[in-house]
Amino acid sequence: MVPSAVPAIPNLDPNSLAKFVDPLPLPAIAVPTSHRSVPGSSGRQVPVYRVAARAVTQKLHRDLPATPLWAYGDSVPGVMFDVRAGEGLAIEWANELPSKHFLPIDHSLHGAEPGVPEGRSVVHVHGAKVPPESDGYPEDWYVPGQSRLYHYPNDQAAALLWYHDHAMGINRLNMYAGLFGLYVIRDAREQALGLPSGKYEIPLVLFDRNARADGQLSYPVSADPGRPWVPEVFGELHLVNGKISPYLEVEPRRYRLRILNAANGRFYRLSVPDGVDVFQIGTDQGLLPAPVAVKHVLLAPAERADLLIDFAPHRGARIELASDAFALLQFRVGERPVPDPSEMPRSLSSLERLAESAAVQTRRLTLDESQNLVAESTGMLLNKTPWHMPITEKPVLGTTEIWEIVNLTDDTHPIHLHLVRFQILDRRRFDAFQYMTQNTLRYVGPVMPPDPNEMGWKDTVRVNAKTVTRIIVPFSGYAGRYVWHCHILEHEDNEMMRPYEVVRA
Ligand code: C2O
Ligand code: CU
Ligand code: CU
């Protein structure tokens, strides 16, 4: 671990703040500002939205002064897209950010060299199947005063996606500052299930931050002023939809909770008290085949969980959603019984498991950590290859591949591929020392299937320490240049990201 410098003004003690005093905010829904025909819409008019990234202030807690943040729209998380599968749209992403950053840029990182504009930004919709020119390639950033019109075909199944900044070398800072929001796609199949909807469907965006008593965000820095980058950030303040430990009044009936881990580096291990039934019905890329009863839900950065929770047996109760010892959100269940027309379907989707034989090739890719002489992390790599090296992964459009991800490090890394969705095949422990010294893969544990709540389509997968994780990936949609990376943002910004290219046969 790199030692962190002590901040000049100390961070706020989270125990000094009263819990459950602020109501849970819900993100505003984006509305289109015009309609026009865009390339690829064959003359049809599509809705056009405009979203500006800009500096805002926001009260994170009743007893804190307002905190300066960067937001898409008026608040963090940003304005929420609620759209239908098959109905394309365009978004004008405007960069109205200040030209100076308020968080510590590390100019020794690739893409963040001195002189590169600090207010740069580019938007990526995580989990969306979009043409490469609208995907938000990290080097496609643009400066304050500029905007880009991106097209989203929404030609994919119902799922909770999200959008966020992806600017090269400062992505972790832009997202810590608040540049992310939700993007939900709905379809007729999902609607036919009769799941709780409207005010009974609650988006929950989880993230952690550190702040000072004056409300200012604080981002940790290393002890080396020339290289302030730190390998991981954990905040002591736990926010849900932009408030610290808020509460939500609910009726005694079933609710659908759509949860995103938007933290830079924290993994959430969600739970509610014993006796409260929770079922997971969906994951990153949509519905599971059937509901899975869950006791704990582990969410790495960028993973999503779609949960059903039934408050009917708990009239008048106060129920905490926690992550290990941290209280995230308190549900206050109403006293009076209410009718509940929603359903708890026994089957959700007809998802088929992909056969390994469908893959035309298997790629072995390593996750690596580089350390200096005193065992401090100096950065992470994918396949020992820095960002700027020529593209090595070139799957053919329309084919399926197996990616065998060999984690040589001591951390779990949430690995994300743009453009595609995939299924997890299995995980297996191996002898990392032998791999590093003799370059041979010797397994030391049994083949572990994915957890029942990982059996759906995913776009981000936890690759555990000293474990080989295999995913099977159909490369469909578009040819062109995309990226894959670790979604611990400090890793991503320090070389744990690589371009890949989908090529035509
Ligand atoms: Cu959340 Cu490169 O993505
Ligand atoms: Cu993505
Ligand atoms: Cu990582």
Coordinates of C-alpha atoms and ligand atoms in Angstrom, one line a residue:
M1 CA 0.0 0.0 0.0
V2 CA 1.2 3.5 -0.8
P3 CA 1.0 5.6 2.4
S4 CA -1.5 8.3 2.2
A5 CA -0.7 11.9 3.2
V6 CA -2.6 13.3 6.1
P7 CA -5.1 15.9 4.7
A8 CA -4.6 19.5 5.9
I9 CA -8.2 19.7 7.2
P10 CA -9.2 16.4 8.7
N11 CA -12.1 14.4 7.3
L12 CA -15.4 14.4 9.0
D13 CA -16.1 11.7 11.5
P14 CA -19.0 9.8 10.0
N15 CA -20.3 9.0 13.6
S16 CA -20.7 12.8 14.1
L17 CA -23.7 12.7 11.7
A18 CA -27.1 11.6 12.7
K19 CA -28.4 8.7 10.7
F20 CA -31.7 8.5 8.8
V21 CA -32.6 12.2 9.0
D22 CA -32.9 12.9 5.3
P23 CA -35.5 11.4 3.0
L24 CA -34.1 9.4 0.1
P25 CA -34.0 11.6 -3.0
L26 CA -35.0 10.1 -6.4
P27 CA -33.3 11.2 -9.6
A28 CA -35.2 13.5 -11.9
I29 CA -36.2 11.8 -15.2
A30 CA -34.7 13.1 -18.4
V31 CA -37.1 14.6 -21.0
P32 CA -36.3 15.1 -24.6
T33 CA -35.9 18.6 -25.9
S34 CA -36.6 18.0 -29.5
H35 CA -37.1 15.3 -32.2
R36 CA -35.0 14.9 -35.3
S37 CA -33.9 12.3 -37.8
V38 CA -30.4 11.2 -37.2
P39 CA -28.0 9.0 -39.2
G40 CA -29.1 5.4 -38.9
S41 CA -32.7 6.1 -38.0
S42 CA -33.7 5.7 -41.7
G43 CA -35.5 9.1 -41.7
R44 CA -37.5 8.4 -38.6
Q45 CA -37.6 11.0 -36.0
V46 CA -35.9 10.2 -32.7
P47 CA -36.1 12.1 -29.4
V48 CA -33.1 14.2 -28.6
Y49 CA -32.0 15.0 -25.1
R50 CA -29.5 17.5 -23.9
V51 CA -27.6 16.9 -20.7
A52 CA -24.9 19.3 -19.4
A53 CA -22.1 18.3 -17.0
R54 CA -21.5 21.2 -14.7
A55 CA -20.5 22.3 -11.2
V56 CA -23.3 22.2 -8.7
T57 CA -23.6 22.3 -4.9
Q58 CA -25.6 19.7 -3.0
K59 CA -26.5 19.0 0.6
L60 CA -25.3 15.5 1.4
H61 CA -26.8 15.6 4.8
R62 CA -29.1 17.8 6.9
D63 CA -26.3 18.9 9.2
L64 CA -23.6 19.5 6.6
P65 CA -23.0 22.7 4.5
A66 CA -23.6 22.2 0.8
T67 CA -20.9 20.2 -1.0
P68 CA -19.4 21.4 -4.4
L69 CA -19.8 18.5 -6.9
W70 CA -19.9 17.9 -10.7
A71 CA -23.2 16.7 -12.0
Y72 CA -25.1 15.7 -15.1
G73 CA -28.0 18.1 -14.7
D74 CA -28.8 19.5 -11.3
S75 CA -27.7 16.8 -8.8
V76 CA -25.7 13.7 -8.2
P77 CA -26.6 11.1 -9.3
G78 CA -27.5 12.8 -12.6
V79 CA -30.8 12.9 -14.5
M80 CA -32.1 9.4 -15.1
F81 CA -33.0 8.0 -18.5
D82 CA -36.1 5.8 -18.6
V83 CA -36.3 4.5 -22.2
R84 CA -37.8 1.6 -24.2
A85 CA -35.9 -1.2 -26.0
G86 CA -35.9 -0.7 -29.8
E87 CA -36.6 3.0 -29.6
G88 CA -33.4 4.9 -30.4
L89 CA -32.5 8.3 -29.2
A90 CA -29.8 10.9 -29.3
I91 CA -28.2 12.7 -26.4
E92 CA -26.3 15.9 -26.7
W93 CA -23.7 15.7 -23.9
A94 CA -22.6 19.2 -23.2
N95 CA -19.4 19.9 -21.3
E96 CA -20.1 22.9 -19.1
L97 CA -17.5 22.0 -16.5
P98 CA -15.0 24.5 -15.0
S99 CA -11.7 24.5 -16.8
K100 CA -9.8 23.7 -13.5
H101 CA -10.3 20.5 -11.6
F102 CA -10.9 20.6 -7.9
L103 CA -9.5 17.2 -7.2
P104 CA -5.8 16.2 -7.2
I105 CA -4.7 15.3 -10.8
D106 CA -1.7 13.0 -11.1
H107 CA 0.2 14.4 -14.1
S108 CA 2.5 11.4 -14.2
L109 CA -0.4 9.1 -15.4
H110 CA -0.8 8.4 -19.1
G111 CA -3.2 10.8 -20.7
A112 CA -3.0 13.3 -17.8
E113 CA 0.3 14.9 -18.7
P114 CA 0.8 18.6 -17.8
G115 CA -1.0 20.8 -20.3
V116 CA -3.8 18.3 -21.1
P117 CA -7.1 20.3 -20.4
E118 CA -8.3 19.6 -16.8
G119 CA -12.0 20.1 -17.6
R120 CA -12.0 17.4 -20.2
S121 CA -14.9 14.9 -20.3
V122 CA -16.5 12.2 -22.4
V123 CA -19.6 10.2 -21.6
H124 CA -20.0 6.4 -21.8
V125 CA -23.3 4.5 -21.2
H126 CA -22.1 1.4 -19.3
G127 CA -23.8 -1.7 -20.7
A128 CA -25.1 -0.1 -23.8
K129 CA -24.7 -1.7 -27.2
V130 CA -23.8 1.4 -29.3
P131 CA -21.7 2.2 -32.3
P132 CA -18.0 2.9 -31.5
E133 CA -18.3 6.6 -32.3
S134 CA -21.0 7.0 -29.6
D135 CA -19.4 4.8 -27.0
G136 CA -17.3 7.4 -25.3
Y137 CA -13.8 6.2 -26.1
P138 CA -11.5 7.5 -23.3
E139 CA -9.4 9.6 -25.7
D140 CA -12.5 11.1 -27.3
W141 CA -12.8 13.7 -24.5
Y142 CA -13.7 17.3 -25.2
V143 CA -13.3 20.5 -23.3
P144 CA -15.7 22.9 -21.6
G145 CA -17.8 24.8 -24.1
Q146 CA -18.1 21.8 -26.4
S147 CA -20.6 19.1 -26.8
R148 CA -21.1 15.8 -28.6
L149 CA -24.2 14.2 -30.1
Y150 CA -24.2 10.5 -29.3
H151 CA -26.7 8.0 -30.7
Y152 CA -28.2 5.1 -28.7
P153 CA -30.2 2.5 -30.6
N154 CA -31.4 0.8 -27.4
D155 CA -31.5 -2.4 -29.3
Q156 CA -31.1 -4.7 -26.3
A157 CA -33.1 -6.3 -23.5
A158 CA -34.5 -4.4 -20.5
A159 CA -31.8 -3.7 -18.0
L160 CA -30.5 -1.1 -15.6
L161 CA -27.5 0.6 -17.3
W162 CA -25.7 3.7 -16.2
Y163 CA -23.7 6.4 -17.7
H164 CA -20.6 8.1 -16.5
D165 CA -17.5 10.1 -17.5
H166 CA -14.7 8.1 -19.1
A167 CA -12.0 10.8 -19.7
M168 CA -8.5 9.4 -19.9
G169 CA -6.3 9.7 -16.8
I170 CA -8.9 11.6 -14.7
N171 CA -11.9 9.3 -14.9
R172 CA -11.6 8.4 -11.2
L173 CA -11.6 12.1 -10.2
N174 CA -14.5 13.0 -12.5
M175 CA -16.6 10.2 -11.2
Y176 CA -15.7 10.9 -7.6
A177 CA -16.8 14.5 -8.3
G178 CA -20.2 13.1 -9.2
L179 CA -20.3 12.5 -13.0
F180 CA -22.7 9.5 -13.3
G181 CA -26.4 8.7 -13.6
L182 CA -28.8 5.9 -14.4
Y183 CA -30.1 4.7 -17.7
V184 CA -32.9 2.1 -17.5
I185 CA -34.2 0.2 -20.6
R186 CA -37.6 -1.4 -20.5
D187 CA -39.3 -3.9 -22.8
A188 CA -42.6 -5.6 -23.2
R189 CA -41.4 -9.0 -21.9
E190 CA -40.4 -7.5 -18.6
Q191 CA -43.6 -5.4 -18.4
A192 CA -45.7 -8.5 -18.8
L193 CA -44.3 -9.9 -15.6
G194 CA -46.3 -7.5 -13.4
L195 CA -43.3 -6.5 -11.2
P196 CA -43.8 -3.6 -8.8
S197 CA -43.5 -0.4 -10.9
G198 CA -44.0 3.4 -10.7
K199 CA -43.5 4.6 -7.1
Y200 CA -42.9 1.0 -6.0
E201 CA -39.8 0.7 -8.1
I202 CA -36.9 2.4 -6.4
P203 CA -33.5 3.1 -7.9
L204 CA -30.7 3.1 -5.4
V205 CA -27.3 4.4 -6.4
L206 CA -24.7 3.6 -3.8
F207 CA -21.3 5.4 -3.4
D208 CA -18.9 6.3 -0.7
R209 CA -17.0 9.6 -0.2
N210 CA -14.8 11.4 2.3
A211 CA -15.6 15.0 3.1
R212 CA -14.5 17.6 5.5
A213 CA -16.6 19.4 8.1
D214 CA -17.0 22.4 5.7
G215 CA -18.7 20.0 3.3
Q216 CA -15.8 19.9 0.7
L217 CA -15.1 16.5 -0.8
S218 CA -11.7 15.1 0.0
Y219 CA -9.9 12.6 -2.2
P220 CA -6.8 10.9 -0.7
V221 CA -3.3 11.5 -2.1
S222 CA -0.1 9.6 -1.8
A223 CA 2.9 10.8 0.2
D224 CA 4.6 11.8 -3.0
P225 CA 3.4 15.2 -4.2
G226 CA 4.7 14.5 -7.7
R227 CA 2.6 11.3 -8.0
P228 CA -0.6 11.8 -5.9
W229 CA -2.3 8.6 -7.3
V230 CA -3.5 6.1 -4.7
P231 CA -4.3 2.5 -5.6
E232 CA -7.8 2.5 -4.0
V233 CA -10.2 4.9 -2.3
F234 CA -12.7 4.0 0.4
G235 CA -15.0 6.7 1.8
E236 CA -16.3 6.7 5.3
L237 CA -19.5 8.4 4.3
H238 CA -22.1 6.1 2.7
L239 CA -24.5 7.8 0.3
V240 CA -27.6 6.5 -1.4
N241 CA -28.9 8.7 -4.3
G242 CA -26.7 11.5 -3.0
K243 CA -27.6 11.5 0.7
I244 CA -25.7 10.1 3.6
S245 CA -27.7 7.3 5.2
P246 CA -31.2 8.5 4.3
Y247 CA -34.6 6.9 5.0
L248 CA -37.5 5.9 2.8
E249 CA -41.1 5.6 3.7
V250 CA -42.6 2.5 2.1
E251 CA -46.0 0.8 2.1
P252 CA -46.4 -2.7 3.5
R253 CA -46.2 -4.4 0.1
R254 CA -43.7 -5.6 -2.4
Y255 CA -41.0 -3.2 -3.9
R256 CA -38.5 -3.5 -6.6
L257 CA -35.1 -2.1 -5.8
R258 CA -32.7 -1.4 -8.6
I259 CA -29.3 -1.0 -7.2
L260 CA -26.1 0.2 -8.7
N261 CA -22.6 0.3 -7.1
A262 CA -21.3 3.6 -8.3
A263 CA -18.3 3.7 -5.9
N264 CA -14.7 4.2 -7.1
G265 CA -13.4 1.1 -5.3
R266 CA -15.7 -0.1 -2.5
F267 CA -17.5 -3.5 -2.8
Y268 CA -20.9 -3.6 -1.1
R269 CA -22.1 -6.6 0.7
L270 CA -25.8 -5.8 1.1
S271 CA -28.1 -7.3 3.6
V272 CA -31.3 -6.7 5.5
P273 CA -32.2 -8.2 8.9
D274 CA -33.2 -11.9 9.2
G275 CA -36.8 -12.5 8.5
V276 CA -37.0 -9.9 5.7
D277 CA -37.3 -11.8 2.4
V278 CA -35.3 -10.6 -0.5
F279 CA -35.2 -12.1 -4.0
Q280 CA -32.8 -11.1 -6.7
I281 CA -34.5 -11.0 -10.1
G282 CA -31.9 -9.4 -12.3
T283 CA -28.3 -8.5 -12.7
D284 CA -26.2 -6.2 -14.9
Q285 CA -27.8 -7.0 -18.2
G286 CA -31.3 -7.8 -17.2
L287 CA -33.5 -10.5 -15.7
L288 CA -32.3 -13.8 -14.3
P289 CA -34.1 -17.0 -15.4
A290 CA -35.9 -17.1 -12.1
P291 CA -35.9 -15.3 -8.8
V292 CA -33.1 -16.3 -6.4
A293 CA -33.6 -16.0 -2.6
V294 CA -30.6 -14.0 -1.3
K295 CA -29.2 -13.4 2.1
H296 CA -26.3 -11.2 1.0
V297 CA -25.7 -9.4 -2.3
L298 CA -22.1 -8.7 -3.2
L299 CA -21.8 -5.8 -5.6
A300 CA -18.4 -4.7 -7.0
P301 CA -18.0 -1.3 -8.5
A302 CA -20.3 -1.0 -11.6
E303 CA -22.3 -4.2 -10.9
R304 CA -26.1 -3.9 -10.6
A305 CA -28.7 -5.9 -8.7
D306 CA -32.4 -6.0 -9.3
L307 CA -34.2 -7.0 -6.0
L308 CA -37.7 -7.7 -4.9
I309 CA -38.4 -7.1 -1.2
D310 CA -41.7 -7.7 0.5
F311 CA -42.6 -5.3 3.4
A312 CA -46.1 -6.7 3.9
P313 CA -45.2 -8.9 6.9
H314 CA -43.4 -5.9 8.5
R315 CA -46.0 -3.2 9.1
G316 CA -44.7 -0.4 11.3
A317 CA -41.2 -1.7 11.2
R318 CA -37.9 0.1 10.5
I319 CA -35.7 -2.0 8.4
E320 CA -32.1 -1.2 7.6
L321 CA -30.3 -2.0 4.4
A322 CA -26.7 -2.4 5.4
S323 CA -23.3 -3.2 3.9
D324 CA -21.5 -5.2 6.5
A325 CA -21.5 -2.9 9.5
F326 CA -22.5 0.3 7.6
A327 CA -26.1 1.4 7.6
L328 CA -27.0 2.6 4.1
L329 CA -30.7 3.2 4.1
Q330 CA -33.6 2.8 6.5
F331 CA -37.0 1.7 5.3
R332 CA -39.9 3.0 7.4
V333 CA -42.8 0.6 6.7
G334 CA -46.3 2.1 7.0
E335 CA -48.8 0.7 9.5
R336 CA -51.9 0.4 7.4
P337 CA -52.3 -2.7 5.2
V338 CA -52.5 -1.9 1.4
P339 CA -53.5 -4.1 -1.5
D340 CA -50.6 -5.4 -3.6
P341 CA -51.4 -6.3 -7.2
S342 CA -47.7 -6.9 -8.0
E343 CA -46.5 -10.4 -8.7
M344 CA -43.6 -12.6 -7.7
P345 CA -43.1 -14.5 -10.9
R346 CA -41.8 -18.0 -10.7
S347 CA -39.9 -17.6 -14.0
L348 CA -38.6 -14.4 -15.4
S349 CA -36.8 -15.0 -18.6
S350 CA -36.0 -17.8 -21.0
L351 CA -32.3 -17.3 -20.7
E352 CA -30.2 -20.0 -22.3
R353 CA -26.7 -20.8 -21.1
L354 CA -24.2 -20.6 -23.9
A355 CA -22.3 -23.8 -24.7
E356 CA -18.6 -23.6 -24.5
S357 CA -18.5 -25.2 -27.9
A358 CA -20.0 -22.1 -29.4
A359 CA -16.7 -20.3 -28.9
V360 CA -14.3 -20.0 -31.8
Q361 CA -11.4 -19.2 -29.6
T362 CA -10.2 -18.8 -26.0
R363 CA -8.0 -15.9 -25.0
R364 CA -5.9 -16.2 -21.9
L365 CA -5.5 -12.7 -20.3
T366 CA -3.7 -11.8 -17.1
L367 CA -4.4 -9.2 -14.4
D368 CA -1.1 -7.9 -13.1
E369 CA 0.1 -5.6 -10.4
S370 CA 3.4 -3.8 -10.6
Q371 CA 5.2 -2.9 -7.4
N372 CA 8.2 -0.9 -6.5
L373 CA 11.1 -2.2 -4.4
V374 CA 9.2 -1.7 -1.1
A375 CA 6.2 -3.5 -2.3
E376 CA 4.1 -0.4 -3.0
S377 CA 1.7 -0.6 -5.8
T378 CA 2.8 1.4 -8.8
G379 CA -0.1 0.4 -11.0
M380 CA -2.0 -2.5 -12.6
L381 CA -2.0 -3.9 -16.0
L382 CA -4.1 -6.1 -18.2
N383 CA -2.0 -8.8 -19.8
K384 CA 1.2 -6.9 -18.9
T385 CA 0.4 -4.4 -21.6
P386 CA 0.0 -0.7 -21.1
W387 CA -2.8 1.3 -22.8
H388 CA -0.8 2.8 -25.6
M389 CA 0.5 -0.5 -27.0
P390 CA -1.1 -1.8 -30.3
I391 CA -4.4 -3.5 -30.0
T392 CA -4.0 -7.3 -29.3
E393 CA -7.6 -8.4 -28.9
K394 CA -9.5 -8.4 -32.1
P395 CA -12.6 -10.6 -31.9
V396 CA -14.6 -11.1 -35.1
L397 CA -18.0 -9.5 -35.3
G398 CA -20.7 -12.2 -35.0
T399 CA -18.4 -14.8 -33.2
T400 CA -18.3 -16.0 -29.7
E401 CA -15.1 -16.2 -27.6
I402 CA -14.1 -17.4 -24.2
W403 CA -12.0 -15.0 -22.1
E404 CA -10.0 -16.8 -19.5
I405 CA -8.9 -14.1 -17.0
V406 CA -6.0 -15.1 -14.9
N407 CA -5.7 -12.9 -11.8
L408 CA -2.1 -12.8 -10.5
T409 CA -2.8 -10.1 -8.0
D410 CA -4.1 -10.2 -4.4
D411 CA -7.2 -8.2 -5.1
T412 CA -10.6 -8.9 -6.7
H413 CA -10.9 -6.9 -9.9
P414 CA -14.3 -6.1 -11.5
I415 CA -13.6 -6.6 -15.2
H416 CA -15.9 -4.8 -17.7
L417 CA -16.1 -5.1 -21.4
H418 CA -17.8 -2.3 -23.4
L419 CA -20.3 -3.1 -26.2
V420 CA -21.1 -6.7 -25.2
R421 CA -22.9 -8.8 -22.6
F422 CA -21.5 -12.1 -21.5
Q423 CA -22.1 -15.1 -19.2
I424 CA -19.8 -16.4 -16.5
L425 CA -18.6 -19.9 -17.1
D426 CA -16.7 -20.6 -13.9
R427 CA -13.9 -19.7 -11.5
R428 CA -11.0 -21.8 -10.3
R429 CA -8.1 -21.2 -8.0
F430 CA -4.6 -21.7 -9.4
D431 CA -1.0 -21.6 -8.4
A432 CA 0.0 -18.0 -9.2
F433 CA 3.6 -18.5 -8.1
Q434 CA 4.0 -21.3 -10.6
Y435 CA 2.3 -19.3 -13.3
M436 CA 4.7 -16.4 -12.7
T437 CA 7.8 -18.4 -12.5
Q438 CA 7.2 -21.2 -15.0
N439 CA 4.3 -19.8 -17.1
T440 CA 2.2 -22.9 -16.6
L441 CA -1.4 -22.9 -15.3
R442 CA -1.9 -25.4 -12.5
Y443 CA -5.2 -25.4 -10.9
V444 CA -5.3 -25.9 -7.1
G445 CA -9.1 -25.9 -6.5
P446 CA -12.3 -27.3 -7.9
V447 CA -14.3 -25.6 -10.8
M448 CA -16.7 -23.2 -9.1
P449 CA -19.9 -22.4 -11.1
P450 CA -21.1 -18.8 -10.9
D451 CA -23.4 -18.0 -8.0
P452 CA -27.1 -18.5 -8.6
N453 CA -27.5 -14.7 -8.7
E454 CA -24.8 -14.4 -11.4
M455 CA -26.5 -16.7 -13.8
G456 CA -27.9 -13.9 -16.0
W457 CA -26.2 -11.7 -18.6
K458 CA -23.4 -9.7 -17.2
D459 CA -21.2 -6.8 -18.3
T460 CA -18.9 -6.7 -15.3
V461 CA -17.5 -9.7 -13.5
R462 CA -15.6 -10.1 -10.3
V463 CA -12.3 -11.8 -10.9
N464 CA -11.1 -13.0 -7.6
A465 CA -7.5 -13.0 -6.3
K466 CA -5.4 -15.9 -7.6
T467 CA -8.3 -17.2 -9.5
V468 CA -9.0 -17.9 -13.2
T469 CA -12.4 -16.6 -14.2
R470 CA -13.8 -17.7 -17.5
I471 CA -16.5 -15.7 -19.4
I472 CA -18.2 -16.5 -22.7
V473 CA -18.8 -13.5 -24.9
P474 CA -20.8 -13.1 -28.1
F475 CA -19.3 -10.2 -30.0
S476 CA -22.4 -8.8 -31.7
G477 CA -23.6 -5.4 -32.6
Y478 CA -20.9 -3.2 -34.2
A479 CA -17.4 -3.4 -35.5
G480 CA -14.9 -0.9 -34.2
R481 CA -12.7 0.1 -31.3
Y482 CA -13.9 -0.3 -27.7
V483 CA -12.2 -0.8 -24.3
W484 CA -12.1 -3.3 -21.5
H485 CA -10.9 -2.5 -18.1
C486 CA -11.0 -2.9 -14.4
H487 CA -13.9 -0.9 -12.8
I488 CA -11.9 0.0 -9.7
L489 CA -11.4 3.5 -11.1
E490 CA -8.0 4.0 -9.5
H491 CA -6.8 0.9 -11.4
E492 CA -8.5 1.9 -14.6
D493 CA -6.8 5.3 -14.6
N494 CA -3.4 3.7 -14.0
E495 CA -3.2 1.4 -17.0
M496 CA -5.7 -1.3 -16.1
M497 CA -7.5 -0.6 -19.3
R498 CA -6.9 -1.7 -22.8
P499 CA -8.5 -1.0 -26.2
Y500 CA -9.9 -3.9 -28.1
E501 CA -11.3 -4.0 -31.6
V502 CA -14.3 -5.9 -33.1
V503 CA -13.3 -6.6 -36.7
R504 CA -15.4 -7.7 -39.6
A505 CA -14.9 -11.3 -40.9
Ligands
C2O1 CU1 -18.6 1.7 -16.6 CU2 -15.7 1.7 -19.3 O1 -17.3 1.7 -18.0
CU2 CU -19.0 0.3 -20.1
CU3 CU -8.6 -3.6 -10.5

